[in-house]
């Protein structure tokens, strides 16, 4: 495909969120290790606020989402406004970037685009580039969205269960909050955005998933009948898995600056398996009441805790909570999650079940208390508890509140109970399988090699 002597050049185009950028950049590092040039393409504004490793092997270029001078995340720009703007402006400026790179002697070979940005496929098609979709959510979740897109799963869901090929029976509450409230309290355009990822998928040359084969074997095989599918995960830095990429110790590109020394110094003094780590990612926002219930749950358990509370949400903590729990807890605005989860002092992870967090916990052998919030998280939590056996779900009451007693019971069971022993054993099993997948000769490694070879 490439002229002799010229490296293939892959443009990686993620959606503008940490949970989308991280896995796609890590996949890019794998390609770089195969002798491929990789360029991250992100929005103008986001490029200004990124914390980038100065020694990164991945170049960065920008396109416009229509909000070059403001942060749409903090400017009240709704998704209904943002994504159409990104489609219009992104399509135009991505085309301009492709032409600029070609004129500079760095022509693109392929566009690896976030599934949410399906318009990038049309741009790749326009320039005769390889069209590669990349999904940051699980195959199970993407199967649900595919069936919605093809009208094989009508909305709103009316039955007591959802039955789809190669998935366990799902309660409506185990699919997606978008599906549950479609046309009611959640704007229909959000579900349309998610399901429309599959509107032009049949034109993609490759469909990549940030998962690994043994984690979702049956659904991967089913999807492989539809498209040229490749599992390429888990997309963690190499040092946490196969250790084959030198100096790949961190994600390298972050939207938030972690309090690394504070976290690690504090953890270093704690006994093995004694700390409960709590984080709800970069997007989820707990209500005042839920924050207080979680706070009282942590105060009442006989464990240390490390809790990530973003600066904008710290006012929701109970009065004097930080001072009154300083002997057993540490609260930070952000932390190096991988390093924390890999630390021997961590006993369990209270998580919103974003798929990146789930994959990190699975890959590092950490049991989970699953407290899903929205989008794909209820499905991920279902799999964590019932399919992979690596955690306990905590479910809300009729007021949509997970009570402190429920949280305490789940944490205590994992940290001290008999069920916790089984969960920890399962967690270690998946840790080994995750490493096996990305290590030399593993399923994901073989898939990455095949994809890389197709670029030359």
Coordinates of C-alpha atoms in Angstrom, one line a residue:
X1 CA 0.0 0.0 0.0
X2 CA 2.9 2.4 0.8
X3 CA 5.6 3.5 -1.5
X4 CA 8.9 1.7 -0.9
X5 CA 10.9 3.3 1.9
X6 CA 8.0 5.4 3.3
X7 CA 6.4 4.5 6.6
X8 CA 2.6 4.0 6.7
X9 CA 1.0 6.9 8.4
X10 CA -2.1 6.4 10.6
X11 CA -4.3 9.3 11.7
X12 CA -6.1 8.5 15.0
X13 CA -9.2 10.6 15.5
X14 CA -10.8 10.0 19.0
X15 CA -13.9 11.7 20.4
X16 CA -12.8 14.6 22.8
X17 CA -12.9 12.8 26.1
X18 CA -10.2 11.2 28.2
X19 CA -12.0 7.8 28.1
X20 CA -11.9 7.9 24.3
X21 CA -8.4 9.4 23.8
X22 CA -6.6 7.1 26.2
X23 CA -7.3 3.7 24.5
X24 CA -6.8 5.0 21.0
X25 CA -3.5 6.6 21.9
X26 CA -2.3 3.4 23.5
X27 CA -3.3 1.5 20.4
X28 CA -1.3 4.0 18.5
X29 CA 1.8 3.2 20.6
X30 CA 1.5 -0.4 19.6
X31 CA 1.5 0.7 15.9
X32 CA 4.5 2.9 16.5
X33 CA 6.4 -0.2 17.9
X34 CA 5.7 -1.9 14.5
X35 CA 7.4 0.9 12.5
X36 CA 4.3 2.9 11.7
X37 CA 4.0 6.7 12.0
X38 CA 1.0 7.7 14.1
X39 CA -0.6 11.1 14.5
X40 CA -3.2 12.0 17.1
X41 CA -5.9 14.3 15.6
X42 CA -7.7 16.3 18.3
X43 CA -9.7 19.5 18.6
X44 CA -8.0 22.9 18.6
X45 CA -9.1 23.8 22.1
X46 CA -8.4 20.4 23.6
X47 CA -4.8 20.4 22.3
X48 CA -4.2 23.5 24.4
X49 CA -5.2 21.9 27.6
X50 CA -3.6 18.5 27.2
X51 CA -0.8 17.3 29.5
X52 CA 1.5 15.6 26.9
X53 CA 4.6 13.6 27.6
X54 CA 7.4 15.6 25.9
X55 CA 8.9 12.3 24.7
X56 CA 5.7 11.0 23.2
X57 CA 6.3 8.9 20.0
X58 CA 2.9 10.1 18.6
X59 CA 2.6 13.4 16.7
X60 CA -0.4 15.7 17.4
X61 CA -2.4 17.7 14.8
X62 CA -5.6 19.6 15.2
X63 CA -9.0 19.9 13.6
X64 CA -11.9 22.1 14.5
X65 CA -15.0 21.1 16.4
X66 CA -16.4 24.6 16.0
X67 CA -15.3 25.7 19.4
X68 CA -11.7 26.6 19.0
X69 CA -11.5 29.3 21.7
X70 CA -13.8 27.8 24.4
X71 CA -14.0 24.6 26.3
X72 CA -17.4 23.2 25.3
X73 CA -17.4 20.9 28.3
X74 CA -17.5 23.9 30.6
X75 CA -19.4 26.4 28.5
X76 CA -22.8 24.9 28.6
X77 CA -22.6 23.5 25.1
X78 CA -25.0 20.6 24.9
X79 CA -24.3 17.4 23.1
X80 CA -27.2 18.2 20.7
X81 CA -25.2 21.3 19.6
X82 CA -21.7 19.9 20.0
X83 CA -21.7 16.7 17.9
X84 CA -23.4 18.3 14.8
X85 CA -20.9 21.1 15.0
X86 CA -18.0 18.6 15.3
X87 CA -19.3 16.7 12.3
X88 CA -19.6 19.8 10.1
X89 CA -16.3 21.5 11.1
X90 CA -14.4 18.3 11.8
X91 CA -15.2 16.8 8.3
X92 CA -14.0 20.0 6.6
X93 CA -10.8 20.5 8.7
X94 CA -9.9 16.8 8.6
X95 CA -10.0 16.9 4.9
X96 CA -7.7 20.0 5.0
X97 CA -5.3 18.2 7.3
X98 CA -5.1 15.2 5.0
X99 CA -4.2 17.5 2.1
X100 CA -1.7 19.4 4.2
X101 CA 0.1 16.2 5.3
X102 CA 0.2 15.0 1.7
X103 CA 1.7 18.3 0.5
X104 CA 4.3 18.0 3.3
X105 CA 5.4 14.6 2.3
X106 CA 3.6 12.8 5.1
X107 CA 0.5 11.3 3.3
X108 CA -1.9 9.4 5.5
X109 CA -2.5 5.7 4.9
X110 CA -5.4 5.1 7.2
X111 CA -7.9 6.9 9.5
X112 CA -8.6 5.1 12.8
X113 CA -11.7 6.9 14.0
X114 CA -13.8 6.8 17.1
X115 CA -17.0 5.0 16.5
X116 CA -18.9 8.1 17.7
X117 CA -17.3 10.1 14.8
X118 CA -18.7 8.0 12.0
X119 CA -18.4 11.0 9.6
X120 CA -14.6 10.4 9.6
X121 CA -15.2 7.3 7.5
X122 CA -16.7 9.4 4.8
X123 CA -13.6 11.7 4.8
X124 CA -11.3 8.6 4.6
X125 CA -13.4 7.3 1.7
X126 CA -13.1 10.6 -0.1
X127 CA -9.3 10.4 0.0
X128 CA -9.0 6.6 -0.6
X129 CA -7.6 5.9 2.8
X130 CA -8.1 2.8 4.9
X131 CA -11.3 3.2 6.9
X132 CA -10.9 1.8 10.4
X133 CA -13.6 2.1 13.2
X134 CA -12.4 1.9 16.8
X135 CA -14.8 1.3 19.6
X136 CA -13.9 2.1 23.2
X137 CA -16.9 0.3 24.7
X138 CA -17.3 -3.4 25.1
X139 CA -18.5 -5.7 22.3
X140 CA -21.6 -6.4 24.4
X141 CA -22.6 -2.8 24.6
X142 CA -21.9 -2.2 21.0
X143 CA -24.1 -5.2 20.1
X144 CA -27.0 -3.6 21.9
X145 CA -26.4 -0.3 20.1
X146 CA -26.1 -2.1 16.7
X147 CA -29.5 -3.8 17.3
X148 CA -31.1 -0.5 18.1
X149 CA -29.6 1.1 15.0
X150 CA -30.9 -1.7 12.8
X151 CA -34.3 -1.5 14.5
X152 CA -33.9 -5.1 15.8
X153 CA -34.3 -3.8 19.3
X154 CA -37.3 -1.4 19.3
X155 CA -37.4 1.6 21.6
X156 CA -38.6 2.1 24.2
X157 CA -38.0 -1.3 25.7
X158 CA -41.3 -2.8 26.8
X159 CA -40.6 -6.4 27.8
X160 CA -39.2 -7.7 31.0
X161 CA -36.0 -8.9 29.4
X162 CA -33.8 -8.1 26.4
X163 CA -32.6 -11.2 24.5
X164 CA -29.8 -10.6 21.9
X165 CA -27.5 -13.1 20.1
X166 CA -24.7 -14.4 22.3
X167 CA -25.5 -12.1 25.3
X168 CA -27.0 -13.2 28.6
X169 CA -30.6 -12.2 29.2
X170 CA -30.6 -8.5 30.3
X171 CA -33.1 -6.6 32.3
X172 CA -34.0 -3.3 30.7
X173 CA -32.0 -1.6 33.6
X174 CA -28.9 -3.6 32.5
X175 CA -28.8 -2.2 29.0
X176 CA -28.4 1.6 29.0
X177 CA -30.2 4.5 30.7
X178 CA -30.5 6.0 27.3
X179 CA -32.6 3.0 26.3
X180 CA -34.7 3.1 29.4
X181 CA -35.7 6.7 29.2
X182 CA -35.7 7.1 25.4
X183 CA -38.1 9.8 24.5
X184 CA -38.9 10.6 28.1
X185 CA -36.3 12.4 30.3
X186 CA -33.3 11.7 28.1
X187 CA -33.1 13.4 24.7
X188 CA -33.5 11.0 21.8
X189 CA -30.5 12.5 20.0
X190 CA -28.2 10.9 22.6
X191 CA -29.3 7.4 21.8
X192 CA -29.4 8.2 18.1
X193 CA -25.8 9.4 18.3
X194 CA -24.7 6.1 19.9
X195 CA -26.7 3.9 17.6
X196 CA -25.7 5.8 14.5
X197 CA -22.2 4.6 15.0
X198 CA -23.3 1.7 12.9
X199 CA -25.1 3.7 10.1
X200 CA -22.1 3.3 7.7
X201 CA -20.2 0.5 9.4
X202 CA -20.5 -1.9 6.5
X203 CA -18.1 0.4 4.6
X204 CA -15.4 0.1 7.2
X205 CA -12.3 -1.9 6.2
X206 CA -11.6 -2.9 9.8
X207 CA -13.6 -2.7 13.1
X208 CA -11.4 -2.6 16.2
X209 CA -12.5 -3.1 19.7
X210 CA -10.7 -2.3 23.0
X211 CA -11.3 -5.7 24.5
X212 CA -9.7 -9.1 24.3
X213 CA -11.0 -12.3 22.8
X214 CA -11.4 -14.5 25.8
X215 CA -13.3 -11.7 27.7
X216 CA -16.1 -11.6 25.1
X217 CA -15.5 -14.6 23.0
X218 CA -19.0 -15.5 21.8
X219 CA -20.1 -11.9 21.0
X220 CA -16.8 -11.3 19.2
X221 CA -17.4 -14.4 17.0
X222 CA -20.9 -13.2 16.3
X223 CA -19.7 -9.7 15.3
X224 CA -17.0 -11.2 13.1
X225 CA -19.8 -12.5 10.8
X226 CA -20.8 -8.9 10.1
X227 CA -17.4 -7.0 9.7
X228 CA -13.7 -7.6 9.7
X229 CA -13.4 -7.5 13.5
X230 CA -10.2 -7.4 15.6
X231 CA -9.9 -7.2 19.3
X232 CA -6.8 -5.1 20.2
X233 CA -7.0 -4.7 24.0
X234 CA -6.6 -4.2 26.8
X235 CA -5.0 -0.9 25.8
X236 CA -2.9 -0.3 29.0
X237 CA 0.7 0.9 28.9
X238 CA 3.0 -2.0 28.2
X239 CA 4.7 -2.0 31.6
X240 CA 1.5 -3.1 33.2
X241 CA 1.1 -6.1 30.8
X242 CA 3.7 -7.5 28.5
X243 CA 6.5 -5.0 29.1
X244 CA 7.6 -5.2 25.4
X245 CA 7.4 -1.5 24.6
X246 CA 10.3 0.3 26.3
X247 CA 9.3 3.3 28.5
X248 CA 5.6 2.8 27.9
X249 CA 4.8 3.4 31.6
X250 CA 1.9 5.8 31.4
X251 CA -0.9 6.9 29.1
X252 CA 1.2 10.0 28.2
X253 CA -1.7 12.3 27.2
X254 CA -4.0 13.5 30.0
X255 CA -6.7 16.1 30.3
X256 CA -6.3 16.2 34.1
X257 CA -3.2 16.5 36.1
X258 CA -2.9 13.8 38.8
X259 CA -1.7 14.2 42.3
X260 CA 0.8 11.4 41.8
X261 CA 3.2 11.9 44.7
X262 CA 0.4 12.5 47.2
X263 CA -1.4 9.3 46.3
X264 CA 1.6 7.0 46.0
X265 CA 3.3 8.2 49.2
X266 CA 0.1 7.7 51.1
X267 CA -0.4 4.2 49.7
X268 CA 3.1 3.2 50.4
X269 CA 2.4 3.3 54.1
X270 CA -0.7 1.0 54.0
X271 CA -0.8 -2.7 54.5
X272 CA -1.4 -5.1 51.6
X273 CA -5.0 -5.2 50.4
X274 CA -6.2 -2.7 53.0
X275 CA -7.3 0.3 50.9
X276 CA -10.6 0.9 49.1
X277 CA -10.1 3.0 46.0
X278 CA -13.1 5.1 44.9
X279 CA -13.3 6.9 41.6
X280 CA -16.2 7.7 39.2
X281 CA -14.1 8.8 36.2
X282 CA -13.9 12.2 34.5
X283 CA -17.6 12.7 33.5
X284 CA -20.0 11.1 36.0
X285 CA -21.4 13.4 38.6
X286 CA -23.0 12.1 41.8
X287 CA -25.9 13.9 43.4
X288 CA -25.5 15.7 46.7
X289 CA -27.4 12.9 48.4
X290 CA -25.4 10.1 46.8
X291 CA -22.1 11.8 47.6
X292 CA -23.1 12.0 51.2
X293 CA -24.2 8.4 51.3
X294 CA -20.9 7.3 49.9
X295 CA -19.0 9.5 52.3
X296 CA -20.8 8.0 55.3
X297 CA -20.3 4.5 53.9
X298 CA -16.5 5.1 53.7
X299 CA -16.4 6.7 57.1
X300 CA -18.2 3.7 58.6
X301 CA -16.0 0.9 57.2
X302 CA -13.0 -0.5 58.9
X303 CA -10.7 0.2 56.0
X304 CA -8.5 2.9 54.6
X305 CA -9.9 4.7 51.5
X306 CA -8.5 6.8 48.7
X307 CA -11.3 8.8 47.0
X308 CA -11.1 10.8 43.9
X309 CA -13.4 13.9 44.1
X310 CA -13.0 16.4 41.4
X311 CA -12.5 20.0 42.5
X312 CA -15.8 21.1 41.2
X313 CA -17.6 18.4 43.3
X314 CA -15.8 18.8 46.6
X315 CA -18.5 21.1 48.0
X316 CA -20.9 18.1 48.0
X317 CA -18.9 16.4 50.8
X318 CA -20.4 16.6 54.3
X319 CA -19.0 19.3 56.5
X320 CA -15.7 18.5 58.1
X321 CA -15.6 15.1 56.4
X322 CA -12.0 15.5 55.2
X323 CA -10.8 16.5 58.6
X324 CA -12.8 13.8 60.5
X325 CA -11.5 11.0 58.3
X326 CA -7.9 12.1 57.8
X327 CA -6.7 9.2 59.9
X328 CA -8.1 6.6 57.4
X329 CA -8.8 8.4 54.2
X330 CA -7.2 10.6 51.5
X331 CA -9.2 12.7 49.1
X332 CA -7.6 13.9 45.9
X333 CA -9.0 15.8 42.8
X334 CA -7.3 13.3 40.4
X335 CA -4.8 10.5 40.6
X336 CA -2.7 8.2 38.4
X337 CA -5.3 5.4 38.4
X338 CA -3.2 2.7 36.8
X339 CA -0.4 3.2 39.4
X340 CA -3.0 3.2 42.2
X341 CA -4.8 0.0 41.0
X342 CA -1.4 -1.8 40.5
X343 CA -0.4 -0.9 44.1
X344 CA -0.4 -3.8 46.5
X345 CA -2.3 -1.9 49.2
X346 CA -5.5 -1.7 47.1
X347 CA -8.1 -4.2 48.1
X348 CA -11.0 -3.2 46.0
X349 CA -12.2 -0.5 43.5
X350 CA -15.5 1.3 43.9
X351 CA -16.2 2.3 40.3
X352 CA -18.8 3.7 38.0
X353 CA -17.9 0.9 35.5
X354 CA -16.7 3.0 32.6
X355 CA -15.2 0.4 30.3
X356 CA -11.6 1.8 30.6
X357 CA -11.8 1.5 34.4
X358 CA -13.3 -2.0 34.2
X359 CA -10.5 -3.1 31.8
X360 CA -7.9 -1.6 34.0
X361 CA -9.2 -3.4 37.1
X362 CA -9.5 -6.7 35.2
X363 CA -6.0 -6.3 33.8
X364 CA -4.5 -5.6 37.2
X365 CA -6.5 -8.2 39.2
X366 CA -8.5 -5.7 41.3
X367 CA -12.0 -6.7 42.6
X368 CA -14.8 -4.2 42.0
X369 CA -17.8 -2.7 43.7
X370 CA -19.8 -1.8 40.7
X371 CA -21.9 1.4 41.0
X372 CA -22.9 2.3 37.4
X373 CA -24.3 5.7 36.5
X374 CA -25.3 5.9 32.8
X375 CA -24.7 5.0 29.2
X376 CA -22.7 1.7 28.9
X377 CA -22.1 1.3 32.6
X378 CA -25.1 -0.8 33.7
X379 CA -24.2 -3.4 31.1
X380 CA -20.5 -3.4 32.2
X381 CA -21.6 -3.8 35.8
X382 CA -23.8 -6.7 34.9
X383 CA -20.8 -8.5 33.2
X384 CA -18.5 -7.6 36.1
X385 CA -20.8 -9.4 38.6
X386 CA -22.6 -12.1 36.6
X387 CA -20.3 -13.0 33.7
X388 CA -16.7 -12.3 34.8
X389 CA -17.3 -12.8 38.5
X390 CA -15.0 -10.0 39.5
X391 CA -17.2 -7.8 41.6
X392 CA -20.5 -7.0 43.3
X393 CA -23.1 -4.6 42.0
X394 CA -24.7 -2.1 44.3
X395 CA -28.2 -1.1 43.1
X396 CA -30.2 2.0 43.9
X397 CA -33.4 2.1 45.8
X398 CA -36.7 3.6 44.6
X399 CA -35.2 7.1 45.1
X400 CA -32.4 6.2 42.8
X401 CA -30.0 6.2 45.7
X402 CA -27.4 3.6 46.7
X403 CA -27.6 3.6 50.5
X404 CA -24.6 3.6 52.7
X405 CA -25.5 0.2 54.2
X406 CA -25.6 -1.4 50.8
X407 CA -22.2 0.1 49.9
X408 CA -20.7 -1.0 53.2
X409 CA -22.0 -4.6 52.8
X410 CA -20.5 -4.9 49.4
X411 CA -17.1 -3.5 50.4
X412 CA -17.0 -5.6 53.5
X413 CA -17.9 -8.8 51.5
X414 CA -15.0 -8.2 49.0
X415 CA -12.5 -7.2 51.6
X416 CA -13.3 -9.8 54.3
X417 CA -16.0 -12.2 53.1
X418 CA -16.1 -15.7 51.6
X419 CA -17.6 -14.4 48.4
X420 CA -14.7 -11.9 48.3
X421 CA -12.2 -14.8 48.1
X422 CA -13.9 -16.2 45.0
X423 CA -14.0 -12.7 43.4
X424 CA -10.3 -12.2 44.1
X425 CA -9.5 -15.6 42.6
X426 CA -11.5 -14.7 39.4
X427 CA -9.8 -11.3 39.3
X428 CA -6.4 -12.9 39.2
X429 CA -7.6 -15.3 36.5
X430 CA -8.6 -12.4 34.2
X431 CA -5.4 -10.6 35.0
X432 CA -3.5 -13.4 33.5
X433 CA -5.8 -13.7 30.5
X434 CA -5.5 -10.0 29.8
X435 CA -1.7 -10.2 29.8
X436 CA -1.8 -13.3 27.7
X437 CA -3.9 -11.5 25.0
X438 CA -1.5 -8.6 24.5
X439 CA 1.7 -10.6 25.0
X440 CA 3.6 -12.1 22.1
X441 CA 1.4 -14.6 20.2
X442 CA -1.7 -13.6 22.1
X443 CA -5.0 -12.9 20.4
X444 CA -4.8 -9.1 20.5
X445 CA -1.1 -9.1 19.6
X446 CA -1.8 -11.3 16.5
X447 CA -4.6 -9.0 15.5
X448 CA -2.4 -5.9 15.8
X449 CA 0.3 -7.6 13.8
X450 CA -2.2 -8.4 11.1
X451 CA -3.6 -4.9 11.0
X452 CA -0.1 -3.4 10.9
X453 CA 0.9 -5.7 8.0
X454 CA -2.1 -4.5 6.0
X455 CA -0.7 -1.0 6.1
X456 CA 2.5 -1.7 4.3

